[in-house]
Each structure stands twice: as C-alpha cells, then as structure tokens.
PDB file of C-alpha atoms in Angstrom:
ATOM      1  CA  MET A   1      -8.127 -49.584  -7.345  1.00  0.00           C
ATOM      2  CA  ILE A   2      -8.216 -48.033  -3.818  1.00  0.00           C
ATOM      3  CA  ALA A   3      -5.090 -46.085  -4.496  1.00  0.00           C
ATOM      4  CA  ARG A   4      -6.568 -44.577  -7.704  1.00  0.00           C
ATOM      5  CA  ARG A   5      -9.713 -43.510  -5.708  1.00  0.00           C
ATOM      6  CA  GLY A   6      -7.548 -41.788  -3.210  1.00  0.00           C
ATOM      7  CA  VAL A   7      -5.567 -39.881  -5.792  1.00  0.00           C
ATOM      8  CA  LEU A   8      -8.838 -38.920  -7.612  1.00  0.00           C
ATOM      9  CA  ALA A   9     -10.366 -37.703  -4.348  1.00  0.00           C
ATOM     10  CA  ALA A  10      -7.268 -35.628  -3.497  1.00  0.00           C
ATOM     11  CA  ALA A  11      -7.249 -34.162  -7.047  1.00  0.00           C
ATOM     12  CA  LEU A  12     -10.997 -33.314  -6.719  1.00  0.00           C
ATOM     13  CA  ALA A  13     -10.569 -31.752  -3.314  1.00  0.00           C
ATOM     14  CA  LEU A  14      -7.523 -29.618  -4.109  1.00  0.00           C
ATOM     15  CA  PRO A  15      -9.414 -26.805  -5.884  1.00  0.00           C
ATOM     16  CA  LEU A  16     -12.005 -26.643  -3.010  1.00  0.00           C
ATOM     17  CA  LEU A  17      -9.162 -26.362  -0.464  1.00  0.00           C
ATOM     18  CA  THR A  18      -7.239 -23.666  -2.454  1.00  0.00           C
ATOM     19  CA  SER A  19     -10.288 -21.657  -3.134  1.00  0.00           C
ATOM     20  CA  ALA A  20     -11.143 -21.562   0.607  1.00  0.00           C
ATOM     21  CA  THR A  21      -7.760 -20.219   1.478  1.00  0.00           C
ATOM     22  CA  PRO A  22      -8.017 -16.441   1.749  1.00  0.00           C
ATOM     23  CA  VAL A  23      -5.665 -14.419  -0.317  1.00  0.00           C
ATOM     24  CA  THR A  24      -4.396 -11.166   1.145  1.00  0.00           C
ATOM     25  CA  ALA A  25      -4.376  -8.347  -1.445  1.00  0.00           C
ATOM     26  CA  LEU A  26      -3.476  -4.717  -1.601  1.00  0.00           C
ATOM     27  CA  VAL A  27      -6.222  -2.679  -3.366  1.00  0.00           C
ATOM     28  CA  VAL A  28      -6.331   0.862  -4.576  1.00  0.00           C
ATOM     29  CA  ARG A  29      -9.979   1.833  -4.830  1.00  0.00           C
ATOM     30  CA  GLU A  30     -12.529   4.646  -4.710  1.00  0.00           C
ATOM     31  CA  GLN A  31     -13.763   5.500  -1.260  1.00  0.00           C
ATOM     32  CA  ARG A  32     -17.463   5.030  -0.648  1.00  0.00           C
ATOM     33  CA  PRO A  33     -20.052   5.097  -2.189  1.00  0.00           C
ATOM     34  CA  GLY A  34     -18.720   3.670  -5.563  1.00  0.00           C
ATOM     35  CA  ARG A  35     -15.738   1.544  -4.373  1.00  0.00           C
ATOM     36  CA  ARG A  36     -14.468   1.269  -8.002  1.00  0.00           C
ATOM     37  CA  GLU A  37     -11.252  -0.743  -7.883  1.00  0.00           C
ATOM     38  CA  PHE A  38      -8.279   0.511  -9.798  1.00  0.00           C
ATOM     39  CA  ALA A  39      -5.556  -1.880  -8.795  1.00  0.00           C
ATOM     40  CA  ARG A  40      -5.183  -5.121  -6.892  1.00  0.00           C
ATOM     41  CA  ILE A  41      -1.884  -7.171  -6.124  1.00  0.00           C
ATOM     42  CA  PRO A  42      -1.302 -10.163  -3.833  1.00  0.00           C
ATOM     43  CA  VAL A  43       0.731  -9.080  -0.721  1.00  0.00           C
ATOM     44  CA  GLY A  44       2.231 -10.952   2.185  1.00  0.00           C
ATOM     45  CA  GLN A  45       3.017 -10.088   5.899  1.00  0.00           C
ATOM     46  CA  GLY A  46       5.835  -7.619   6.011  1.00  0.00           C
ATOM     47  CA  ASP A  47       5.690  -6.555   2.373  1.00  0.00           C
ATOM     48  CA  ILE A  48       6.715  -2.845   1.991  1.00  0.00           C
ATOM     49  CA  VAL A  49       4.385  -0.485   0.200  1.00  0.00           C
ATOM     50  CA  GLU A  50       5.817   2.954  -0.883  1.00  0.00           C
ATOM     51  CA  PHE A  51       3.335   5.867  -1.363  1.00  0.00           C
ATOM     52  CA  SER A  52       4.762   8.990  -2.922  1.00  0.00           C
ATOM     53  CA  TRP A  53       3.689  12.317  -4.259  1.00  0.00           C
ATOM     54  CA  ILE A  54       4.985  15.835  -4.817  1.00  0.00           C
ATOM     55  CA  HIS A  55       4.058  18.091  -2.046  1.00  0.00           C
ATOM     56  CA  SER A  56       1.499  20.632  -3.448  1.00  0.00           C
ATOM     57  CA  VAL A  57       2.752  23.722  -1.551  1.00  0.00           C
ATOM     58  CA  ASP A  58       6.578  23.284  -1.577  1.00  0.00           C
ATOM     59  CA  GLY A  59       6.831  21.115  -4.725  1.00  0.00           C
ATOM     60  CA  THR A  60       9.214  18.658  -3.129  1.00  0.00           C
ATOM     61  CA  PRO A  61       8.960  14.748  -3.152  1.00  0.00           C
ATOM     62  CA  TRP A  62       7.378  13.008  -0.027  1.00  0.00           C
ATOM     63  CA  THR A  63       7.415   9.188   0.384  1.00  0.00           C
ATOM     64  CA  GLU A  64       5.730   7.138   3.079  1.00  0.00           C
ATOM     65  CA  PHE A  65       6.798   3.542   3.690  1.00  0.00           C
ATOM     66  CA  TYR A  66       4.075   1.135   4.917  1.00  0.00           C
ATOM     67  CA  ARG A  67       4.427  -2.414   6.069  1.00  0.00           C
ATOM     68  CA  VAL A  68       1.699  -4.969   5.619  1.00  0.00           C
ATOM     69  CA  ALA A  69       0.483  -6.322   9.034  1.00  0.00           C
ATOM     70  CA  GLY A  70      -2.506  -8.545   8.806  1.00  0.00           C
ATOM     71  CA  ARG A  71      -5.298  -6.471   7.279  1.00  0.00           C
ATOM     72  CA  GLU A  72      -3.666  -3.206   8.189  1.00  0.00           C
ATOM     73  CA  LEU A  73      -0.796  -0.915   6.974  1.00  0.00           C
ATOM     74  CA  VAL A  74       1.778   0.205   9.431  1.00  0.00           C
ATOM     75  CA  LEU A  75       3.552   3.552   8.586  1.00  0.00           C
ATOM     76  CA  ASP A  76       7.155   2.854   9.485  1.00  0.00           C
ATOM     77  CA  CYS A  77       9.167   5.646   7.704  1.00  0.00           C
ATOM     78  CA  THR A  78       8.534   9.058   6.028  1.00  0.00           C
ATOM     79  CA  GLU A  79      11.007  10.657   3.816  1.00  0.00           C
ATOM     80  CA  MET A  80      10.814  14.330   2.577  1.00  0.00           C
ATOM     81  CA  SER A  81      12.917  17.289   1.578  1.00  0.00           C
ATOM     82  CA  LEU A  82      11.378  19.921   3.841  1.00  0.00           C
ATOM     83  CA  THR A  83       9.874  19.610   7.329  1.00  0.00           C
ATOM     84  CA  GLY A  84       7.364  21.822   9.056  1.00  0.00           C
ATOM     85  CA  ALA A  85       3.646  21.813  10.085  1.00  0.00           C
ATOM     86  CA  GLY A  86       2.086  18.434   9.529  1.00  0.00           C
ATOM     87  CA  THR A  87       5.346  16.309   9.521  1.00  0.00           C
ATOM     88  CA  PRO A  88       5.937  13.673  12.197  1.00  0.00           C
ATOM     89  CA  SER A  89       7.850  15.200  15.156  1.00  0.00           C
ATOM     90  CA  SER A  90       8.310  12.204  17.488  1.00  0.00           C
ATOM     91  CA  ALA A  91      10.106   9.800  15.140  1.00  0.00           C
ATOM     92  CA  PRO A  92      12.486   7.642  17.384  1.00  0.00           C
ATOM     93  CA  GLU A  93      15.034   7.561  14.253  1.00  0.00           C
ATOM     94  CA  VAL A  94      15.870  10.539  12.172  1.00  0.00           C
ATOM     95  CA  SER A  95      18.509  10.571   9.405  1.00  0.00           C
ATOM     96  CA  TYR A  96      19.608  13.052   6.920  1.00  0.00           C
ATOM     97  CA  SER A  97      21.247  12.584   3.365  1.00  0.00           C
ATOM     98  CA  GLY A  98      21.665  15.731   1.411  1.00  0.00           C
ATOM     99  CA  ASP A  99      18.370  17.637   1.501  1.00  0.00           C
ATOM    100  CA  GLN A 100      16.359  14.482   2.424  1.00  0.00           C
ATOM    101  CA  THR A 101      15.019  13.832   5.932  1.00  0.00           C
ATOM    102  CA  ARG A 102      14.099  10.237   6.734  1.00  0.00           C
ATOM    103  CA  MET A 103      12.040   9.585   9.974  1.00  0.00           C
ATOM    104  CA  CYS A 104      11.573   5.977  10.979  1.00  0.00           C
ATOM    105  CA  GLY A 105      10.056   3.933  13.799  1.00  0.00           C
ATOM    106  CA  LEU A 106       6.833   5.877  13.555  1.00  0.00           C
ATOM    107  CA  ASP A 107       4.821   2.599  13.916  1.00  0.00           C
ATOM    108  CA  LEU A 108       1.419   4.232  13.123  1.00  0.00           C
ATOM    109  CA  THR A 109      -1.330   1.655  12.174  1.00  0.00           C
ATOM    110  CA  PHE A 110      -4.085   2.413   9.508  1.00  0.00           C
ATOM    111  CA  ASP A 111      -7.015   0.254   8.309  1.00  0.00           C
ATOM    112  CA  ALA A 112      -6.663   2.287   4.996  1.00  0.00           C
ATOM    113  CA  VAL A 113      -4.639   5.180   3.609  1.00  0.00           C
ATOM    114  CA  ARG A 114      -6.912   7.763   2.163  1.00  0.00           C
ATOM    115  CA  TRP A 115      -6.325  10.715  -0.043  1.00  0.00           C
ATOM    116  CA  ILE A 116      -7.777  12.932  -2.904  1.00  0.00           C
ATOM    117  CA  HIS A 117      -6.003  11.735  -5.950  1.00  0.00           C
ATOM    118  CA  SER A 118      -4.313  14.424  -8.173  1.00  0.00           C
ATOM    119  CA  HIS A 119      -2.633  14.102 -11.602  1.00  0.00           C
ATOM    120  CA  THR A 120      -0.655  17.146 -10.845  1.00  0.00           C
ATOM    121  CA  VAL A 121       1.172  15.843  -7.803  1.00  0.00           C
ATOM    122  CA  ASP A 122       2.379  12.670  -9.280  1.00  0.00           C
ATOM    123  CA  HIS A 123       0.842  10.074  -6.897  1.00  0.00           C
ATOM    124  CA  ARG A 124       2.568   6.815  -7.090  1.00  0.00           C
ATOM    125  CA  ILE A 125       2.406   3.415  -5.209  1.00  0.00           C
ATOM    126  CA  VAL A 126       5.158   0.974  -5.413  1.00  0.00           C
ATOM    127  CA  VAL A 127       5.124  -2.520  -4.103  1.00  0.00           C
ATOM    128  CA  GLY A 128       8.261  -4.763  -4.067  1.00  0.00           C
ATOM    129  CA  GLY A 129      10.023  -2.299  -6.370  1.00  0.00           C
ATOM    130  CA  ALA A 130       7.215  -2.465  -8.994  1.00  0.00           C
ATOM    131  CA  LEU A 131       4.872   0.383  -9.891  1.00  0.00           C
ATOM    132  CA  LEU A 132       1.304  -0.507  -8.796  1.00  0.00           C
ATOM    133  CA  ILE A 133      -0.340   2.812  -9.441  1.00  0.00           C
ATOM    134  CA  GLY A 134       0.890   5.793 -11.422  1.00  0.00           C
ATOM    135  CA  PRO A 135      -0.685   9.304 -11.543  1.00  0.00           C
ATOM    136  CA  GLU A 136      -3.106   8.535 -14.404  1.00  0.00           C
ATOM    137  CA  ALA A 137      -4.367   5.226 -13.097  1.00  0.00           C
ATOM    138  CA  VAL A 138      -6.948   6.912 -10.775  1.00  0.00           C
ATOM    139  CA  PRO A 139      -9.353   9.645 -11.936  1.00  0.00           C
ATOM    140  CA  HIS A 140      -8.223  13.250 -11.002  1.00  0.00           C
ATOM    141  CA  HIS A 141      -9.879  14.453  -7.774  1.00  0.00           C
ATOM    142  CA  CYS A 142     -11.064  10.817  -6.967  1.00  0.00           C
ATOM    143  CA  ARG A 143     -11.392  10.158  -3.274  1.00  0.00           C
ATOM    144  CA  ALA A 144      -9.098   7.228  -3.210  1.00  0.00           C
ATOM    145  CA  GLU A 145      -7.910   4.698  -0.564  1.00  0.00           C
ATOM    146  CA  LEU A 146      -5.226   2.027  -0.255  1.00  0.00           C
ATOM    147  CA  ALA A 147      -6.193  -1.056   1.794  1.00  0.00           C
ATOM    148  CA  VAL A 148      -5.306  -4.689   2.539  1.00  0.00           C
ATOM    149  CA  VAL A 149      -8.239  -7.008   1.968  1.00  0.00           C
TER     150      VAL A 149
END
C-alpha cells in the first residue's frame, strides 16, 4: 500500500515539476508595442540560427549565423557576396569561396536581432536546417525581432 502511494505521489508531482522547468524558445515577433508573435520553436544552448536576406542595394544574398547562448544570440559568422560599408571589418577568420566571403569569430552578442521585415528581400530564418520563417510569415514592413525567451 505504501509503495502504491509513493508511485501515485510521484505521478501527481511529475506535471508540476515539468511545468516549472523553463523552456528556452526562439521567437520571431513584432517589436513593441504590439508584440504579435509569428513563430516560436524550442532551442538549446549552442543551437545555430541562420538569418538571411537579399541585400536591397546590390541584390546579393547575405546570411548571418547566430549561436544560442542563454537568453542571447551570438553572431559568429556572416556570409556575403560583396563587401563594403557596413560589413564587419575585424573578423578574426575570413575565407573565400567563389564570390562568397565568410567572416567568422565575430563573437557579437545581442539580446535580440531587429529588422524591418520586407517581402521583397526574401527574409528567412532557419534553425537546425528547417525553415522557421519565410518572407510571407511576417507582415510587410513590420518592425520584427528575433529573440530567445
């Protein structure tokens, strides 16, 4: 009888224990004031998040690679076809492949990545090889942000 009570107590306590455990998630949402949420996915420490778009001036692809670190995103690498004003210039590791320049070791920390979403520049966010957000998932010209919560 005592053993059954122990099993029953453990079974009843399990939902309480698991609901108290915080789940880290990556969210794409509207910046203040609305904070509408467009996507949410569980993430773990060290997960890689790819944020890409087509540069509005030169029309070439640009991809940033972030690493989840606690409740922050760390920009590790940037990959682009053209470099110039606004591109990182102090990357410890730079490599070239065809017309692509990859700059790594940037180690820049952000509480959130913010942008004005545009359907015309093909904004995409990929986590673990799976598309989280495509161009149409967020309203055109929405002030959006990517954050770990």
